Amino acid sequence: MNAPVLTDRLKALETGFFAETHKLFIDGKWIDSESGQTIDVINPATGQVIAKVQAANAADIDKAVKAARRAFESGPWPAMNGTERAKLMWRLADALEEEGDEIGLVETLNNGMPMMMARMGAVGGSANNLRYNAGWAGKINGETIVGHNLSRHTYTLKQPVGVVGAITPWNFPLPMAIAKIAPAMAAGCTVVLKPAELTPLTAIRLGKLIERVGIPPGVVNIVTGYGDPAGKALVEHPDVDRISFTGSTATGKWIVQASAGNLKRVSLELGGKSPVLIFPDADLEKAIPGAAMGIFGNAGQVCVAGSRLYVHKDVFDKVVDGVTGMAKALRVGPGIEAETQMGPLISQRQLDRVTSYVQSGREQGAEVVVGGERSGNQGYFMQPTVLAETNRDMRVVQEEIFGPVVCAMPINDEDIEQIARTANDTTYGLAAYIWTRDMSVAHKLARKLQAGTVSVNGSAGIDAAVPFGGYKQSGWGRENGHEGAEHFYETKTVSVAL
Ligand code: NAD
């Protein structure tokens, strides 16, 4: 986007979309919240309020769940055949692309990520996710089973699970929402989405597109609000059949308990502390930038960030120097500046959290090789940070920082078993990265790593077609791919005496 076009778009947003106080999207209508309260939405690059959305309370959530229930029980959506649902999902994907530049800009202004990442990754990836999942509509079916009793005819039906409560975090607002809505829609479910209170704006835009392309009322309801009371009310609601949650492990644990009332199904995509393992035979020309962008991309606010860097002692100095050099050279700035490679953290709270982790590292004996401080004094920018002299007993090595901070540690001449034990030595198990030319080492290690995704010689990224999720405290279940789509169905066995 060239500078004059960007200026025009920013002005149009300021006087148009950002100037409204956004309502809740329930049953196909934009309605006021019962609470009468609003949330200030902040641009993390400036710290300034850019928009206001309404803050839902439990009564609003109840209205949204009722609308979703009506749409599920008596609306046209679950009764449509798969092709009809898929057509509407493709229309929504096309509409997202049509408004892609503007929606990408809204994502950048609200979340802070660089514009290219917002346009290509967040908006483009979301459109593709919708198209991918549209392909499952009508294609997940039961089977005919010959049981032990041959005088019965037995088959299974795959039926939509019902009303889905989707709760999403702020780090990739639009893609996280779509990752939940798309497979649910394909299955014939209806949805109440509660986006993160810090980044609700692209979800609102999505609501406007859902309305525009003619998805029936109540199929997707978008209710902005805080975790408590809005998210809490959704999790506790007795008429929600499934919660699909992405967020922190702490909230995930609470959700497990709170959803017990009606034993609703729960899937959880939670935090990570993912290891990056670099062997001496690795292609360092690729491994060094791979490791650097694996932690500095989106300012480290990435669930699969490679935050523990284990490097063989023979190449340790070279890799740490390389990652440090990249940290120094990285263009940190507002996402709307074309040359920006790393945007701000999401909030003052997140900036305080990340800097206090660095401080705890210092206190526990870590060396700050580069970075470690806030960058500038406007917005919530953090310097890309490399810590050395770290070890397993430090909080910076065990806990998810969710910022651009990597802990570098040497691997000595250890065997694969020992390397795997070191890599697995946290409560998380979301992702792991291996850099080596020896495919035997890569495959042996991949089998032993406790991680939902193991990437060899470059990050797998997130792909709508590929199952994604965590071992251990990184979550329950898998999102994406066939396995992710299956979450939105119940299996019913029908058995007929012949
Ligand atoms: P968070 O858990 O604080 O919030 C996530 C969402 O949950 C928000 O919408 C919030 O309003 C809501 N929430 C908070 N308390 C709630 C409650 N009591 N009941 C219901 N909803 C509640 O997480 P966050 O800080 O927004 O996001 C960062 C975390 O998300 C990190 O830990 C990160 O690793 C994780 N994450 C995981 C994945 C993944 O796919 N595994 C992807 C992105 C982010």
XYZ file of C-alpha atoms in Angstrom, residues 45-457:
413
model
C 1.891 1.312 18.782
C 0.702 4.613 20.294
C -1.103 3.720 23.518
C -4.042 5.778 22.222
C -7.703 4.755 22.230
C -8.793 4.134 18.628
C -12.312 2.771 19.035
C -14.934 1.622 21.499
C -16.863 -1.623 21.647
C -19.635 -2.670 23.960
C -18.892 -4.890 26.928
C -21.286 -7.810 27.115
C -22.470 -9.249 30.389
C -24.068 -12.609 31.250
C -27.493 -11.460 30.021
C -26.038 -10.614 26.602
C -24.306 -13.963 26.411
C -27.599 -15.633 27.257
C -29.294 -13.781 24.382
C -26.531 -14.847 21.998
C -26.686 -18.484 23.107
C -30.483 -18.463 22.698
C -30.102 -17.050 19.172
C -27.516 -19.686 18.328
C -29.771 -22.404 19.765
C -32.739 -21.216 17.698
C -30.596 -21.100 14.578
C -29.410 -24.617 15.330
C -32.787 -26.143 16.172
C -35.044 -24.405 13.703
C -32.928 -22.223 11.385
C -31.954 -23.110 7.847
C -28.250 -23.654 8.516
C -28.025 -27.239 9.822
C -30.746 -28.277 7.372
C -28.796 -27.030 4.340
C -26.785 -29.546 2.407
C -23.010 -29.273 2.592
C -22.688 -27.604 -0.794
C -25.058 -24.799 0.188
C -23.150 -24.169 3.408
C -19.845 -24.319 1.545
C -21.061 -21.763 -1.009
C -21.808 -19.243 1.735
C -18.468 -19.917 3.391
C -16.694 -19.258 0.080
C -18.675 -16.030 -0.275
C -17.477 -14.992 3.169
C -13.875 -15.824 2.193
C -14.212 -13.756 -0.991
C -15.696 -10.845 0.964
C -12.766 -10.993 3.394
C -10.339 -10.759 0.469
C -12.301 -7.920 -1.144
C -11.961 -5.831 2.022
C -8.594 -7.415 2.815
C -6.456 -4.269 2.699
C -8.725 -2.418 5.084
C -9.320 -5.367 7.407
C -5.568 -6.022 7.466
C -5.029 -2.415 8.440
C -7.569 -2.742 11.260
C -5.716 -5.863 12.489
C -2.408 -3.952 12.414
C -3.798 -0.920 14.237
C -5.448 -3.052 16.914
C -2.869 -5.815 17.397
C 0.334 -4.065 16.303
C 1.563 -6.680 13.812
C 3.306 -5.519 10.610
C 0.913 -4.768 7.749
C 2.257 -7.493 5.489
C 1.692 -10.104 8.192
C -1.829 -8.782 8.765
C -2.784 -8.684 5.079
C -1.181 -11.915 3.883
C -1.110 -13.988 7.069
C -4.127 -12.881 9.066
C -6.612 -11.945 6.325
C -5.310 -14.154 3.498
C -4.842 -17.107 5.869
C -8.352 -16.642 7.270
C -9.917 -16.614 3.799
C -8.047 -19.805 2.941
C -9.070 -21.414 6.200
C -12.731 -20.720 5.360
C -12.271 -22.269 1.911
C -10.432 -25.276 3.290
C -13.064 -25.970 5.926
C -15.902 -25.359 3.462
C -14.536 -28.467 1.772
C -15.478 -30.574 4.786
C -19.144 -29.522 4.692
C -21.102 -32.660 3.879
C -17.983 -34.808 3.641
C -17.671 -36.085 7.182
C -19.946 -39.090 7.336
C -20.533 -42.185 9.397
C -19.881 -45.770 8.428
C -21.700 -49.061 8.159
C -20.409 -51.515 10.728
C -20.744 -55.278 10.751
C -20.874 -55.940 14.488
C -20.641 -59.219 16.363
C -24.362 -59.699 16.152
C -24.967 -60.429 12.475
C -28.722 -60.099 12.811
C -28.447 -56.331 13.208
C -27.841 -53.578 10.674
C -25.611 -50.991 12.336
C -24.363 -47.664 11.100
C -23.116 -44.363 12.499
C -24.263 -40.845 11.737
C -22.061 -37.771 12.125
C -24.189 -34.947 13.462
C -23.229 -31.359 14.325
C -22.438 -30.995 18.011
C -24.758 -27.969 18.428
C -23.991 -24.535 19.863
C -20.275 -23.759 20.016
C -18.772 -21.131 22.322
C -15.565 -19.823 20.746
C -13.171 -17.803 22.896
C -10.057 -16.319 21.333
C -6.855 -14.473 22.346
C -5.360 -11.214 21.091
C -2.190 -12.361 19.368
C -3.720 -13.325 15.978
C -7.272 -12.042 16.391
C -8.870 -12.786 13.019
C -7.184 -16.141 12.254
C -7.978 -17.456 15.741
C -11.658 -16.559 15.315
C -11.840 -18.139 11.869
C -10.027 -21.293 13.009
C -13.009 -21.921 15.277
C -15.893 -20.532 13.256
C -14.982 -22.194 9.931
C -15.034 -25.884 10.947
C -18.072 -25.264 13.165
C -19.980 -23.686 10.254
C -18.976 -26.493 7.902
C -20.379 -29.062 10.315
C -23.708 -27.214 10.599
C -23.085 -25.924 14.127
C -23.918 -22.401 15.273
C -21.453 -20.214 17.137
C -21.128 -17.543 19.803
C -17.711 -15.902 19.413
C -16.194 -13.930 22.307
C -13.041 -12.273 20.940
C -10.283 -10.984 23.225
C -11.213 -7.676 24.850
C -7.940 -6.122 23.657
C -8.500 -6.941 19.968
C -12.189 -7.090 19.078
C -12.140 -4.966 15.907
C -11.556 -7.509 13.133
C -14.210 -9.750 14.696
C -16.662 -6.846 14.323
C -15.618 -6.471 10.692
C -16.192 -10.179 10.247
C -19.710 -9.767 11.651
C -20.437 -7.083 9.055
C -19.298 -9.443 6.287
C -21.344 -12.337 7.684
C -24.365 -10.049 7.488
C -23.447 -8.850 3.984
C -22.997 -12.277 2.385
C -26.284 -13.567 3.764
C -25.305 -16.156 6.335
C -28.567 -16.783 8.210
C -29.192 -14.932 11.504
C -27.918 -16.648 14.631
C -25.379 -18.880 12.851
C -22.482 -16.717 14.033
C -23.022 -14.318 16.936
C -20.202 -11.986 17.957
C -20.213 -10.758 21.509
C -17.418 -8.453 22.650
C -16.576 -8.341 26.321
C -14.136 -9.189 29.061
C -13.162 -12.714 30.109
C -15.202 -12.123 33.229
C -18.186 -11.734 32.914
C -18.663 -12.467 29.161
C -16.254 -15.383 28.559
C -17.121 -16.848 31.935
C -20.868 -16.755 31.212
C -20.303 -18.507 27.891
C -18.237 -21.279 29.473
C -20.760 -21.784 32.264
C -23.842 -21.582 30.049
C -25.881 -24.797 30.296
C -27.038 -24.585 26.673
C -23.586 -24.435 25.062
C -22.515 -27.835 23.739
C -18.840 -27.229 23.036
C -16.232 -24.683 24.045
C -13.395 -24.112 21.630
C -10.804 -22.036 23.454
C -7.441 -20.539 22.572
C -5.588 -18.648 25.256
C -3.431 -19.082 28.304
C -2.979 -22.328 30.185
C -4.264 -20.694 33.375
C -7.589 -19.745 31.738
C -7.727 -23.173 30.061
C -7.547 -24.904 33.438
C -10.327 -22.716 34.769
C -12.463 -23.549 31.722
C -12.092 -27.271 32.319
C -13.627 -26.854 35.768
C -16.257 -24.302 34.802
C -17.592 -26.327 31.885
C -18.311 -29.325 34.077
C -21.864 -28.151 34.851
C -23.338 -29.641 31.670
C -20.197 -31.616 30.751
C -19.868 -29.625 27.558
C -17.133 -30.774 25.212
C -13.970 -28.705 25.499
C -10.977 -28.198 23.240
C -8.064 -26.091 24.385
C -5.189 -24.478 22.461
C -2.919 -23.128 25.176
C 0.549 -21.796 25.815
C 3.978 -23.056 24.851
C 7.692 -22.938 25.638
C 8.966 -24.512 22.478
C 12.546 -25.759 22.024
C 14.711 -25.049 18.971
C 17.489 -27.654 18.554
C 20.381 -26.744 16.275
C 22.917 -29.450 15.420
C 26.451 -28.768 14.167
C 25.685 -30.014 10.642
C 22.686 -27.652 10.245
C 22.505 -25.138 7.411
C 23.219 -22.143 9.607
C 22.399 -19.691 6.819
C 18.808 -20.797 7.320
C 18.846 -21.890 10.951
C 20.012 -18.516 12.318
C 17.269 -16.373 10.719
C 14.819 -19.226 11.368
C 15.627 -19.180 15.089
C 15.585 -15.355 15.223
C 12.237 -14.893 13.494
C 10.861 -17.890 15.402
C 11.015 -15.759 18.541
C 10.950 -12.162 17.271
C 8.071 -12.666 14.789
C 4.932 -10.873 16.061
C 7.130 -9.673 18.937
C 7.243 -13.194 20.379
C 3.497 -13.143 21.004
C 3.146 -16.451 19.243
C 2.045 -19.640 20.972
C 4.595 -21.675 18.976
C 7.469 -19.201 19.513
C 10.832 -20.955 19.736
C 11.752 -19.505 23.116
C 14.363 -22.072 24.262
C 17.305 -22.190 21.876
C 19.529 -25.272 22.345
C 22.607 -25.159 20.128
C 25.400 -27.722 19.811
C 28.525 -26.371 21.513
C 30.538 -26.428 18.255
C 28.264 -23.838 16.650
C 26.868 -22.181 19.782
C 28.837 -18.930 19.533
C 28.176 -18.597 15.823
C 24.420 -19.103 16.251
C 24.123 -16.806 19.266
C 26.159 -14.113 17.465
C 23.923 -14.530 14.414
C 20.650 -14.298 16.349
C 22.040 -11.349 18.345
C 23.025 -9.594 15.111
C 19.522 -10.066 13.779
C 18.052 -8.752 17.034
C 20.147 -5.597 16.678
C 19.277 -5.122 13.011
C 15.553 -5.751 13.318
C 13.376 -2.737 12.468
C 11.120 -2.332 15.496
C 8.261 0.091 14.945
C 4.576 0.624 14.266
C 3.085 -2.067 12.069
C 1.784 0.530 9.636
C 5.328 1.551 8.620
C 6.308 -0.480 5.571
C 9.839 -1.232 6.784
C 8.742 -2.505 10.224
C 9.726 -6.092 10.968
C 8.590 -6.258 14.592
C 5.684 -4.331 16.064
C 4.831 -3.537 19.696
C 3.624 -5.788 22.471
C -0.131 -5.710 22.923
C -0.412 -3.660 26.126
C 1.360 -1.940 28.982
C 0.560 -5.004 31.070
C 2.285 -7.290 28.575
C 5.285 -4.955 28.394
C 5.548 -4.992 32.191
C 5.239 -8.773 32.196
C 7.991 -9.257 29.615
C 10.413 -6.790 31.217
C 9.803 -8.334 34.626
C 10.669 -11.763 33.214
C 13.947 -10.356 31.897
C 14.582 -8.898 35.347
C 13.881 -12.268 36.973
C 16.363 -13.828 34.515
C 18.988 -11.285 35.562
C 18.310 -11.969 39.232
C 18.666 -15.711 38.654
C 22.026 -15.250 36.890
C 21.182 -14.908 33.196
C 23.297 -12.687 30.944
C 21.421 -10.229 28.733
C 23.360 -10.519 25.457
C 21.180 -8.001 23.642
C 17.983 -6.082 24.364
C 16.197 -6.534 27.664
C 14.543 -3.116 27.780
C 11.527 -1.269 26.559
C 12.116 0.403 23.206
C 11.169 4.102 22.976
C 8.655 5.752 25.270
C 5.492 5.738 23.201
C 3.437 2.588 22.725
C 4.506 -0.785 24.091
C 7.667 -1.647 22.168
C 10.206 -4.112 23.526
C 13.740 -4.695 22.313
C 14.383 -8.110 20.769
C 16.215 -9.904 23.562
C 18.707 -12.761 23.791
C 19.533 -14.252 27.181
C 22.533 -16.561 27.757
C 23.865 -18.375 30.834
C 20.352 -19.639 31.404
C 19.394 -23.014 32.845
C 16.384 -25.191 33.560
C 15.876 -23.808 37.059
C 15.146 -20.301 35.853
C 11.638 -18.958 35.349
C 12.673 -17.555 31.951
C 13.400 -21.113 30.793
C 10.308 -22.759 32.266
C 7.519 -20.194 31.890
C 5.882 -18.740 28.816
C 7.012 -15.105 28.490
C 5.026 -14.323 25.329
C 7.459 -11.660 24.209
C 10.597 -11.366 22.045
C 12.907 -13.067 24.550
C 14.935 -16.189 23.779
C 17.085 -18.228 26.172
C 20.176 -19.684 24.466
C 21.748 -22.809 25.952
C 24.522 -25.118 24.670
C 24.073 -28.809 23.925
C 27.186 -30.821 24.628
C 27.901 -34.193 23.034
C 24.736 -35.728 24.340
C 22.796 -38.621 22.887
C 19.369 -38.197 21.357
C 17.640 -39.520 24.476
C 19.266 -36.846 26.622
C 18.583 -34.083 24.105
C 14.929 -35.109 23.981
C 14.736 -35.126 27.794
C 16.137 -31.579 27.892
C 13.771 -30.398 25.151
C 10.803 -32.004 26.922
C 11.685 -30.509 30.286
C 8.781 -28.057 30.657
C 5.097 -28.425 31.417
C 4.282 -27.381 27.827
C 4.324 -29.371 24.605
C 3.129 -27.255 21.701
C 5.929 -27.146 19.111
C 9.580 -28.098 18.604
C 12.101 -27.189 15.915
C 15.037 -29.276 14.707
C 17.821 -28.018 12.448
C 20.061 -30.753 11.021
C 21.013 -32.298 7.689
C 20.963 -35.767 9.264
C 17.428 -37.023 8.638
C 17.993 -40.061 10.817
C 18.651 -37.758 13.802
C 15.667 -35.602 12.825
C 13.206 -38.489 12.649
C 14.497 -40.242 15.773
C 14.229 -37.016 17.721
C 10.828 -36.148 16.263
C 9.478 -39.408 17.715
C 10.737 -38.551 21.187
C 9.725 -34.905 21.420
C 6.575 -34.172 23.392
C 5.190 -31.577 21.002
C 2.071 -31.321 18.881
C 4.105 -30.048 15.907
C 7.745 -30.845 15.152
C 9.266 -28.746 12.367
C 12.500 -29.813 10.703
C 14.695 -27.238 8.930
